[in-house]
Short mmCIF file of C-alpha atoms in Angstrom, two decimals:
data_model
loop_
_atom_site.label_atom_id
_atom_site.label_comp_id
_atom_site.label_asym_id
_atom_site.label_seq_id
_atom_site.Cartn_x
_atom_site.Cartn_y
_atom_site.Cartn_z
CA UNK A 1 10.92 19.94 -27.33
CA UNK A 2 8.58 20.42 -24.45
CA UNK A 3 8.71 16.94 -23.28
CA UNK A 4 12.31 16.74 -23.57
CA UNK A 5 12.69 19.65 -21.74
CA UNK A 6 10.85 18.25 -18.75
CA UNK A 7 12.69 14.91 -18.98
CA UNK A 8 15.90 17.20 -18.60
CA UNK A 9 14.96 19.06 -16.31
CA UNK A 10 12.63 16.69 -14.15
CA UNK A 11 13.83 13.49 -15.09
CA UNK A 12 11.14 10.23 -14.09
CA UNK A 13 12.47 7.25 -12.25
CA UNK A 14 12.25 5.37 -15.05
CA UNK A 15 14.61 2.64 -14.21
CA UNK A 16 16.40 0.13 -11.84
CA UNK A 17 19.29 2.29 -11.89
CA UNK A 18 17.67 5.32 -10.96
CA UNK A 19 16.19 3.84 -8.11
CA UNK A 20 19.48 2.90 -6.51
CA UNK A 21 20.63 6.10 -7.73
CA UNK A 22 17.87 7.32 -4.23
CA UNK A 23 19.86 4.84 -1.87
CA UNK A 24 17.00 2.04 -2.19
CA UNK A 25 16.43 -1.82 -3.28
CA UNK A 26 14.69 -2.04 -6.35
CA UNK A 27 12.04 -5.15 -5.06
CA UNK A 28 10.21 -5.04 -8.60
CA UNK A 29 8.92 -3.16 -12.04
CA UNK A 30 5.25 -4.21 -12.45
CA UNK A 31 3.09 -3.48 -16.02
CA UNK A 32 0.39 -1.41 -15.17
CA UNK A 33 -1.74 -2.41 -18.07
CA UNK A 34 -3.24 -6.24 -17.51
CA UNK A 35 -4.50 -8.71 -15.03
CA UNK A 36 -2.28 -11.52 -16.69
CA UNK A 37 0.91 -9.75 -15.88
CA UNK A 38 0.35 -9.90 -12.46
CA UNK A 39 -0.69 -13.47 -12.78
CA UNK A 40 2.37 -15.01 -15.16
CA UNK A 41 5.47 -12.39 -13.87
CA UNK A 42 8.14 -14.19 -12.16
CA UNK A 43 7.99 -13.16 -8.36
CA UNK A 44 10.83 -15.24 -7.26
CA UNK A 45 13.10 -12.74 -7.18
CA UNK A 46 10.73 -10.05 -5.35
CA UNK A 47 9.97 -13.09 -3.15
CA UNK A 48 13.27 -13.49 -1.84
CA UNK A 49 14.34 -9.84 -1.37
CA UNK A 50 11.11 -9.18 0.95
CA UNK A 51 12.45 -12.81 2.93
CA UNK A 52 15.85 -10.93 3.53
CA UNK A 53 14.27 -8.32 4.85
CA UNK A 54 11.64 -9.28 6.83
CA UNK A 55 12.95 -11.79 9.46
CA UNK A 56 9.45 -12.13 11.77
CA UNK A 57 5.78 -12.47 11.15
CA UNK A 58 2.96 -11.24 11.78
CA UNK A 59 4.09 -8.65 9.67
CA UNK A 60 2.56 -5.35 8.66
CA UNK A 61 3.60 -3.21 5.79
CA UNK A 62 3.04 0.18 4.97
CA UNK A 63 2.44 0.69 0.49
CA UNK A 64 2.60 4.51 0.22
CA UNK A 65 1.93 4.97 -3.72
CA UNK A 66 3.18 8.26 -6.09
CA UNK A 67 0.62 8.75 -8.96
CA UNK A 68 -0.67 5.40 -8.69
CA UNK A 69 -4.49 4.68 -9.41
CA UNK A 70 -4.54 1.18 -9.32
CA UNK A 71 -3.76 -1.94 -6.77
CA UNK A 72 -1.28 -3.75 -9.29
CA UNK A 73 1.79 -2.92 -6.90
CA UNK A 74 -0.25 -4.39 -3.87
CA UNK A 75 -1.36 -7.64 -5.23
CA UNK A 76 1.82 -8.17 -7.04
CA UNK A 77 4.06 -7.90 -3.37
CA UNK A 78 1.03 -10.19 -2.02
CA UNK A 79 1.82 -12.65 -4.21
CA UNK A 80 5.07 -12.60 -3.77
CA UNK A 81 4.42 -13.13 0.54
CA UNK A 82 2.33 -15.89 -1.00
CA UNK A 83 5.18 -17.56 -2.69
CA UNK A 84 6.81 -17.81 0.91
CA UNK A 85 3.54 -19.65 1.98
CA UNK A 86 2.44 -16.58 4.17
CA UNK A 87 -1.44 -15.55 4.47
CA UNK A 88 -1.83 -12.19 2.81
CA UNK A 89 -5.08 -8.98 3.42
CA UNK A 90 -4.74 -6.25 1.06
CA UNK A 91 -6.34 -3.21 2.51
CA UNK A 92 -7.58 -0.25 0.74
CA UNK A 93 -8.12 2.85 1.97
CA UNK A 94 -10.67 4.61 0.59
CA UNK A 95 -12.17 8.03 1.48
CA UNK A 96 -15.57 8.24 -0.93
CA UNK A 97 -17.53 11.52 1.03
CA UNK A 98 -19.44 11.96 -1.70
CA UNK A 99 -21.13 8.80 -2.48
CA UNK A 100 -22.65 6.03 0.36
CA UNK A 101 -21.35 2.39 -0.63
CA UNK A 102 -21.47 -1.03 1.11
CA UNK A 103 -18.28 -1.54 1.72
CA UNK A 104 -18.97 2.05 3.78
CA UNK A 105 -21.79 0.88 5.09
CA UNK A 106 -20.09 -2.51 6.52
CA UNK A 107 -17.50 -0.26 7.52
CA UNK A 108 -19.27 1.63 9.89
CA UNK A 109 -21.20 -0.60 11.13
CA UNK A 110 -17.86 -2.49 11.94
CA UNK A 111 -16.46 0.69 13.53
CA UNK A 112 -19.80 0.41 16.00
CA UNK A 113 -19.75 -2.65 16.87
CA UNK A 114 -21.98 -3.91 14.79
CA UNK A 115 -20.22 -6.34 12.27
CA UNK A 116 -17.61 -8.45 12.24
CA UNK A 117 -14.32 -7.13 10.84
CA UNK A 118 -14.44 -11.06 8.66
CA UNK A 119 -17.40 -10.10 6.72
CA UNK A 120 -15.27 -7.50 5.15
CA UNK A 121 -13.09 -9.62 4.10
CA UNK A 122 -13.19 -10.14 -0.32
CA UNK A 123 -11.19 -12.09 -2.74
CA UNK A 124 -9.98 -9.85 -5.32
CA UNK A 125 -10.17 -10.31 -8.94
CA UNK A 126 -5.97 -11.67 -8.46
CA UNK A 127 -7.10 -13.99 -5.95
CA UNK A 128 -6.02 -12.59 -3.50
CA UNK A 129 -7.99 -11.35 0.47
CA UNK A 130 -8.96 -7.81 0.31
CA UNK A 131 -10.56 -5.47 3.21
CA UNK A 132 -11.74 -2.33 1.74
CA UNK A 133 -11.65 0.31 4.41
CA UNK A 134 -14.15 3.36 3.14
CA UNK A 135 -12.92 5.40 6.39
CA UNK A 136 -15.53 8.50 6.16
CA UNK A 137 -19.30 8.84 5.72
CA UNK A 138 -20.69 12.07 4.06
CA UNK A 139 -20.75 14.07 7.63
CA UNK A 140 -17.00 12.84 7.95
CA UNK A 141 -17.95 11.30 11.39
CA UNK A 142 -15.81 8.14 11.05
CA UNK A 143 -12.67 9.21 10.86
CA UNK A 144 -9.74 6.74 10.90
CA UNK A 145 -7.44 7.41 14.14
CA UNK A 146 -4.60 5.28 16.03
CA UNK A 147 -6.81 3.71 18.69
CA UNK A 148 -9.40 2.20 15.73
CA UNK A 149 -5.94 0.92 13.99
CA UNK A 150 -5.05 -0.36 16.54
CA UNK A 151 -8.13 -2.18 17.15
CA UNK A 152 -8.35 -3.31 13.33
CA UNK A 153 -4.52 -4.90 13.54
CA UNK A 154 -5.10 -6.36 17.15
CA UNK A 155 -7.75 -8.55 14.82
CA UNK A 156 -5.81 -8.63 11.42
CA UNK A 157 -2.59 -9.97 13.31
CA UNK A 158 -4.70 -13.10 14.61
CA UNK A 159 -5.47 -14.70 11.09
CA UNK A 160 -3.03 -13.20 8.48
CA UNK A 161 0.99 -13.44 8.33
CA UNK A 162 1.37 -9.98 6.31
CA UNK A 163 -1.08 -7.16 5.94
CA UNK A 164 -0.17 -4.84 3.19
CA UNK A 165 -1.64 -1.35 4.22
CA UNK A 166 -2.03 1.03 0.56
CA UNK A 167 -2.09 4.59 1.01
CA UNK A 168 -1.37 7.71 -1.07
CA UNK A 169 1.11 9.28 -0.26
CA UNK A 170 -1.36 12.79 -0.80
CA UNK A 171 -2.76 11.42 2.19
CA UNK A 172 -0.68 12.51 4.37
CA UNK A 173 -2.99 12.27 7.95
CA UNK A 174 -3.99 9.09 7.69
CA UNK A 175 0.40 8.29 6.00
CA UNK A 176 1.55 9.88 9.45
CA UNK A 177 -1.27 7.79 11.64
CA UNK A 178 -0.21 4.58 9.87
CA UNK A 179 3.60 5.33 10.14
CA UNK A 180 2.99 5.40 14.04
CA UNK A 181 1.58 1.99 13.94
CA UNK A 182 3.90 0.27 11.74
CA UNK A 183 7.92 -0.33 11.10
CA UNK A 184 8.24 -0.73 7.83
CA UNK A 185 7.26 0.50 4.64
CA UNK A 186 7.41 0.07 0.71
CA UNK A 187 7.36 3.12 -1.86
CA UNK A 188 5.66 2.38 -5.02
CA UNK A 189 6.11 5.33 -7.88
CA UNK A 190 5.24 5.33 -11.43
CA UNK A 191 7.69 5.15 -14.04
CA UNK A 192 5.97 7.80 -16.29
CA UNK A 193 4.86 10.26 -13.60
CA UNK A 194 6.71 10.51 -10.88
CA UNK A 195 10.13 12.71 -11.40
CA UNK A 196 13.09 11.69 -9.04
CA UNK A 197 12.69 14.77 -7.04
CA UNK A 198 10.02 13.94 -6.09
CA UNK A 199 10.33 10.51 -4.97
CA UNK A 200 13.67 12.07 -2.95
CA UNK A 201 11.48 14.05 -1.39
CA UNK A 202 8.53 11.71 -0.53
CA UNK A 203 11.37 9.27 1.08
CA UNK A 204 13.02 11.70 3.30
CA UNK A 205 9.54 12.23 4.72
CA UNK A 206 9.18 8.54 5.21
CA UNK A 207 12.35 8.55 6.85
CA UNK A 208 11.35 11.55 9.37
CA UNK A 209 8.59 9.32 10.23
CA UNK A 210 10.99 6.46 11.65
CA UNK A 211 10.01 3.94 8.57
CA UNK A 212 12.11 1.04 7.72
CA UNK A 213 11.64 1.45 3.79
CA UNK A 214 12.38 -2.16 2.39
CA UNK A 215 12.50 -0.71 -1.33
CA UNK A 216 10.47 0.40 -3.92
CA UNK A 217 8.70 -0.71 -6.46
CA UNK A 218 8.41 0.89 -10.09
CA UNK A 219 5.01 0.92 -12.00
CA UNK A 220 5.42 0.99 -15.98
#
């Protein structure tokens, strides 16, 4: 009774429909459960929605994610660039205070001049180039800003035809810094968490920060 109540009351975007129900193009639903489904799904179609609406390259998009954990949604739209023969960088955000990694490290040392930003470049377990981007050290004294962006796309720009930017949108400094850098943007929400109100709300907001949202994508 409880859980109906809340689908009543708070319904999920759940489906195709209820996405253009918000106004928006549904690009794609993506299982959130294995590597293989990212591997074997039928892009096409994803594929040649993003062509329509993306007439010019280099281009860089903006993934703000709603109660999404993993990169599924990410990869999945970077294969689909790859399906147009473009050159696609994932790149995570990441904001670990508590805890020094390498990718941190590499980070800051790239942030001082002191590494190239191509030794930060991975290949991710879809095959697919990654650039993890762990944007703060414990004393918060890296912090991500427009100029560094900037700076970080000036270089990005010369050897990749899309850059798919992930952020939360929870984040909402470093959402507003990226929106000032970038045109467009895709809104990835998950099927079983995230209510319709809510993604309503989180588009308006994208909207307000002169975003070109190309569609959304639904994680199941």
């Amino acid at each position: 009774a409880v859980v109906l109540a809340k689908e009543v009351y708070f319904p999920k975007i759940d489906s195709i429909k209820k996405i253009e129900m918000l106004g928006q193009t549904a690009l794609a639903k993506i299982s959130n459960n294995k590597k293989m489904n990212i591997e074997k799904n039928d892009f096409q179609l994803l594929a040649s929605l993003l062509q329509k609406k993306v007439n010019y390259y280099p281009e860089v998009n903006l993934l703000i994610q709603r109660d999404i954990k993993k990169d599924v949604a990410a990869f999945g739209i970077a294969k689909s660039y790859e399906l147009l023969n473009k050159k696609v960088l994932v790149v995570k955000l990441k904001n670990e205070k508590d805890q020094t990694s390498s990718a941190q490290q590499k980070w800051i040392n790239y942030v001082n001049f002191e590494e190239k930003l191509e030794n930060l470049i991975e290949v991710s377990e879809y095959n697919t180039k990654t650039l993890t981007v762990d944007y703060m050290d414990k004393m918060d004294t890296m912090p991500m800003n427009e100029v560094l962006f900037d700076r970080v796309l000036a270089e990005l720009k010369q050897e990749f035809d899309v850059v798919l930017f992930t952020s939360d949108i929870s984040n909402k400094y470093y959402t507003f810094v990226l929106s000032q850098l970038m045109q467009h943007t895709i809104y990835v929400a998950s099927s079983k968490k995230t209510s319709i109100n809510q993604a309503d709300l989180d588009l308006k907001k994208l909207e307000q920060m002169n975003l070109e949202i190309i569609g959304m994508v639904l994680i199941q």
